[in-house]
Amino acid sequence: MTAEIGLAALWMAAALCVMQFITGALALRADTVSEGADIGAITRPAAIVQGLLAMTAFVCLLWLFAITDLSVKLVASNSHSDKPLLYKITGAWGNHEGSMSLWIAVMALSGAAIGALEKRLPEKTIQAVLAAQGAVGAGFYAFIIGSSNPFERLPTPAAQGAGLNPLLQDFGLAFHPPTLYMGYVGLSVAFSFVVGALVTRQVTPDFARAMRPWVLGAWVFLTLGISAGSWWAYYELGWGGWWFWDPVENASLMPWLAATALLHSVTVLAARDALRTWTVMLGVVAFSMSMLGTFIVRSGVLTSVHSFAVDPERGAFILILLAIYIGGALALFAWRAGTISEGKRFALASREAALVFNNIMLCAILGVVLLGTLYPLMAEAMGDRVSVGAPYFNSVSAVFALPMFAIMAVGPILRWRQDSGGRISKAAILLAAIGIVTFVAGWLASDAGILPLLGLAFAAVLGVASVLPLYSRSLRRTPLATWGMVLAHLGIAVSLFGMASESGFSKETLAAVSAGESAAIGPYEVTLLGVEPLAGPNWTALEARLSVSDGSEPVVLRPQSRSYVQPVQTTTESALHNRWDGQLYVVLGQAAGDGRWQLRLWWKPFVTLIWYGSILIALGGAMAAVGHIMTGHRRRRLVVRLKERRAEEAALA
Amino acid sequence: MKRAIFFIPLAMFTLFVGIASYQLTQPKDDAVPSRMVGKPLPVFELPAGRANGVPVTNADFTDGKPRLLNIWATWCLPCIAEAPQLEALKEAGVPIVGLAIRDTPEDIAQFLETHGDPYTGLAIDQRSMVQLGIGSSGVPETFVIDGKGIIRHQHIGDIRERDIPILLQELEDARR
Amino acid sequence: MIRYLAFLAALLIAISSSAVPLSAQETSLANVQLSDPVQEAKAKELMESLRCLTCQSQSIADSDAEMAEDMRHLVRTRVQAGESSDEIRNWLVERYGDYVSYSPDVIGPNWPLYAIPGLLLLVGIALFLRRLRGRS
């Protein structure tokens, strides 16, 4: 019964979504208030009910997975009654159909939130925004109902589920995809805002303020999603790497880069009414990057280690959606962009200039990642096969990233519109000194490469620079959004520090040892105590016991080499050990003959800062979002109160 | 003129969609073809694959007779499927030299016992050195080598029945 | 003792020159670091930029595949024999095409990979200057 309720809810939500699109669009066509307003008035309620229905459908799906209803095809092929409850539930979105339901549910809920709460913009613009959302949603509904119905029943219930895929029973992997989806959906909302504003010619600071929390929210989720994915790759793939420039990783990075640029250009638009066309363009680009990401992951046109639910047919469907929405939006942009003026100009020494410069740098990095990711596809179409990997991405993106970090250090202390270089010269000299000293110290003290040393220097500069905006400010009266910015920038510095020291100062030891023998790595002495077979619920493993000591009390680490039977798969379970200044990473390799075992040992200084930094970034983003929402709310209440007072005064007079 | 700028993103996007949809309709081909076709075999000397066999060197391929060079292994499942086809080629009088990748004489003996022995020469390439040297990227692969030791043709994957005429033709061409 | 001598002989052959027959039955260097840290660092860097041919998008430094191991062995032996990174990379590209290298050349058929970002930079700077005050 639950499945039928879910399906019915899904159909009704789809119908409402179409209605939301049609009414919103019709309201747009009516020039006068008369009939158009009547029809347009349905748009908001339609969005709200659609959100509730889509959520109902998704909750039904969660319930089916929680109770393992094996009469439902999706459950039977992707779940198993022996799974722990947590992974039964997360299994609901660990497949194509379920992940699409989640996507739709979140997207419809966002529409409902706009319908219920957004009061800042002209009614017509909101209706256009919701219409755009309806149009995007309709495509996804068609996709899910037409080709990937999650509620399909089996003619006869299965005796047992087929999905005990052990690799998906992992906390990181269970929460990495939905986090990314939230980000993608947030960008789709930003996209709808942009389309709505473009159609109704309302690219204004108010529009920027209304859109900003969605962009910030999307950005926070993307940050968390990417770093969760990177952390998973780090401890699961067993080679100590945390970013491989794999197409699927790039697919998740590109929307983040676009969202970061959008976030900053929206700020300029909200504060200074500048960068109108640019912001609109970025809104379209950010959403196209998330669609493109989905396309790359699902279609299998590019070879990746992380391929998920690959199916060329679905890829074709996503490509069609991509072509309609992005093509349509870009056509609209080409047609309308000329009619919106660029807005106010600014001086070279101004915060806008810094933000615009970095926006361009971010877009250039995005361009590099996009080019490097898609280049093999284009080369293949020409009949040639090319690989583009880490050496290319690292060096070429650094050309743009390093100047960006430099400007990022001084940007937040510059004033809007017009500032003098002299006012910040002291701070700039201090920051430059910090950078140079760090670089030279690193140069003298180690044999690390130029790029890691530059990274280290900029991390130090940014670490100090990020808190400079708080200097000579009353901390209690500093707005929450400013705190958010400070924290996010600090997070970038922390992450960058982690990345630079990991790539510059990591140590590697490959050793073949028998029981009782030791190997040295970084500050540690690793002694093999023994290797024993071990059986888990659905795997067998060889587990090494290693005694690890840096001079103090030894600790025992247990890396494993696991073999799963269903499906047949071997995984390495690395063992990690933290010290204040870094992490020891231990992997058990193969038997090396004569009773010896291969050990792969890495000492990675400050590597965990990469992920702690990204948590800071996300936290900063969340604080900024909350801060902006609260400020907006307060301002609106003030406006309402002012109006009331005027009305009272008018009544008294 | 100024408006034209705003059409650039649309044009680039259209290009991308065109290429992506073309690629979607193309069958995914993961094979990495060797660039060594048309070039001579590298200089090599590999130990015998049979207990009483002789080592195989590149000089064995320069006696004027075209041969097949079969890259295979006992641990490779498609190689079992390929065995009857190699047998058929042997029947047709084709000399086949086998290079067993990362293998042992014991495993080889057992494999040949079960699936037949089509090889006129057989060696073990323990570290894939010759495999890498001729640009082969997988097991099984089969190369046509002419009488001067020049690589003339590469067949990627296991040999199916329909590939036999092609290989025979390539061998015939290699004679010229 | 005999085994040790055989090993030493094989090693000597491997070191002496790359024109010697490809036979290389010595112990695999796939998972053994070179004793010279400078050479090892060079080998490591090269391995990270070479694609494992049987894997799904992984460098040979990050793969458990046996072919990746043999390629690591090849890289380490050749580095040990004193070959430069470019020589080794070119040797592989000669056999497998650009696909085997993650680091496409600036000069050659893949120049757009470097030219387009340069173009992006120019366009970006032009856009930036247009937005500044005092210009029309």
Tab-separated table of C-alpha atoms in Angstrom, chain C residues 4-133:
chain	number	residue	atom	x	y	z
C	4	TYR	CA	72.144	-14.192	-5.135
C	5	LEU	CA	74.692	-14.168	-7.923
C	6	ALA	CA	71.997	-14.659	-10.522
C	7	PHE	CA	70.103	-11.752	-9.053
C	8	LEU	CA	73.192	-9.590	-9.101
C	9	ALA	CA	73.861	-10.520	-12.712
C	10	ALA	CA	70.321	-9.655	-13.709
C	11	LEU	CA	70.594	-6.374	-11.900
C	12	LEU	CA	73.845	-5.583	-13.642
C	13	ILE	CA	72.273	-6.308	-17.010
C	14	ALA	CA	69.380	-4.057	-16.160
C	15	ILE	CA	71.656	-1.263	-15.066
C	16	SER	CA	74.277	-1.460	-17.776
C	17	SER	CA	72.198	-0.272	-20.726
C	18	SER	CA	68.709	-0.272	-22.111
C	19	ALA	CA	69.867	-1.796	-25.381
C	20	VAL	CA	70.253	-5.151	-23.679
C	21	PRO	CA	67.535	-7.711	-24.254
C	22	LEU	CA	64.276	-7.156	-22.384
C	23	SER	CA	64.281	-10.130	-20.106
C	24	ALA	CA	64.299	-8.732	-16.612
C	25	GLN	CA	63.399	-11.696	-14.500
C	26	GLU	CA	64.890	-10.122	-11.391
C	27	THR	CA	62.900	-9.228	-8.293
C	28	SER	CA	60.127	-6.850	-9.093
C	29	LEU	CA	60.739	-3.261	-8.101
C	30	ALA	CA	56.989	-2.590	-8.228
C	31	ASN	CA	56.787	-2.242	-4.465
C	32	VAL	CA	60.419	-1.716	-3.565
C	33	GLN	CA	61.804	1.770	-3.228
C	34	LEU	CA	65.055	2.700	-4.882
C	35	SER	CA	67.867	3.125	-2.405
C	36	ASP	CA	68.747	6.576	-3.751
C	37	PRO	CA	66.082	8.954	-2.426
C	38	VAL	CA	66.570	11.379	-5.312
C	39	GLN	CA	65.987	8.626	-7.862
C	40	GLU	CA	63.033	7.320	-5.878
C	41	ALA	CA	61.442	10.774	-5.784
C	42	LYS	CA	61.943	11.073	-9.519
C	43	ALA	CA	60.407	7.646	-10.116
C	44	LYS	CA	57.499	8.449	-7.813
C	45	GLU	CA	56.737	11.672	-9.630
C	46	LEU	CA	56.842	9.932	-12.961
C	47	MET	CA	54.624	7.075	-11.754
C	48	GLU	CA	52.021	9.559	-10.610
C	49	SER	CA	51.806	10.959	-14.116
C	50	LEU	CA	51.471	7.667	-15.983
C	51	ARG	CA	48.126	6.042	-16.566
C	52	CYS	CA	47.446	2.464	-15.594
C	53	LEU	CA	46.243	0.916	-18.848
C	54	THR	CA	44.012	-1.749	-17.388
C	55	CYS	CA	42.412	0.393	-14.673
C	56	GLN	CA	39.598	2.866	-14.616
C	57	SER	CA	41.324	6.208	-14.542
C	58	GLN	CA	44.128	5.633	-12.069
C	59	SER	CA	47.801	6.414	-12.192
C	60	ILE	CA	50.211	3.514	-11.883
C	61	ALA	CA	51.256	4.926	-8.509
C	62	ASP	CA	47.714	4.453	-7.156
C	63	SER	CA	46.810	1.051	-8.454
C	64	ASP	CA	46.917	-2.528	-7.262
C	65	ALA	CA	46.545	-3.869	-10.803
C	66	GLU	CA	49.311	-6.252	-11.808
C	67	MET	CA	49.989	-4.390	-15.016
C	68	ALA	CA	50.439	-1.193	-12.983
C	69	GLU	CA	52.959	-3.092	-10.834
C	70	ASP	CA	54.896	-4.158	-13.892
C	71	MET	CA	54.875	-0.596	-15.160
C	72	ARG	CA	56.178	0.621	-11.791
C	73	HIS	CA	58.885	-1.988	-12.057
C	74	LEU	CA	59.732	-0.695	-15.520
C	75	VAL	CA	59.874	2.898	-14.322
C	76	ARG	CA	62.064	2.129	-11.304
C	77	THR	CA	64.475	-0.059	-13.290
C	78	ARG	CA	64.887	2.592	-15.941
C	79	VAL	CA	65.272	5.421	-13.465
C	80	GLN	CA	67.861	3.344	-11.676
C	81	ALA	CA	69.653	2.824	-14.981
C	82	GLY	CA	69.926	6.589	-15.235
C	83	GLU	CA	67.269	7.351	-17.827
C	84	SER	CA	65.538	10.691	-17.582
C	85	SER	CA	61.836	10.995	-16.834
C	86	ASP	CA	61.155	12.339	-20.303
C	87	GLU	CA	62.962	9.447	-21.942
C	88	ILE	CA	60.875	6.932	-20.030
C	89	ARG	CA	57.649	8.786	-20.714
C	90	ASN	CA	58.468	9.066	-24.415
C	91	TRP	CA	59.308	5.372	-24.565
C	92	LEU	CA	55.827	4.577	-23.272
C	93	VAL	CA	54.071	7.208	-25.413
C	94	GLU	CA	55.811	5.711	-28.440
C	95	ARG	CA	54.083	2.446	-27.624
C	96	TYR	CA	50.701	3.522	-26.265
C	97	GLY	CA	50.162	7.049	-27.534
C	98	ASP	CA	49.338	10.093	-25.415
C	99	TYR	CA	46.772	8.030	-23.541
C	100	VAL	CA	49.435	6.596	-21.249
C	101	SER	CA	50.595	9.985	-20.005
C	102	TYR	CA	48.535	12.166	-17.682
C	103	SER	CA	50.728	15.104	-18.539
C	104	PRO	CA	50.025	16.194	-22.135
C	105	ASP	CA	52.798	18.111	-23.877
C	106	VAL	CA	52.483	21.860	-24.385
C	107	ILE	CA	53.899	21.477	-27.881
C	108	GLY	CA	52.157	18.933	-30.024
C	109	PRO	CA	48.608	18.002	-30.901
C	110	ASN	CA	47.288	18.906	-27.455
C	111	TRP	CA	48.334	22.545	-27.457
C	112	PRO	CA	44.734	23.798	-26.995
C	113	LEU	CA	44.898	22.491	-23.428
C	114	TYR	CA	47.375	25.254	-22.674
C	115	ALA	CA	46.342	27.844	-25.237
C	116	ILE	CA	42.709	28.034	-24.115
C	117	PRO	CA	43.498	28.887	-20.461
C	118	GLY	CA	45.848	31.599	-21.744
C	119	LEU	CA	43.031	32.957	-23.871
C	120	LEU	CA	40.723	32.781	-20.846
C	121	LEU	CA	43.190	34.882	-18.918
C	122	LEU	CA	43.280	37.547	-21.625
C	123	VAL	CA	39.494	37.667	-21.902
C	124	GLY	CA	39.240	37.856	-18.113
C	125	ILE	CA	41.646	40.773	-17.887
C	126	ALA	CA	39.781	42.589	-20.680
C	127	LEU	CA	36.479	42.070	-18.851
C	128	PHE	CA	37.996	43.334	-15.628
C	129	LEU	CA	39.448	46.500	-17.154
C	130	ARG	CA	36.149	47.342	-18.813
C	131	ARG	CA	34.433	47.452	-15.449
C	132	LEU	CA	36.813	49.947	-13.899
C	133	ARG	CA	35.806	53.549	-13.435
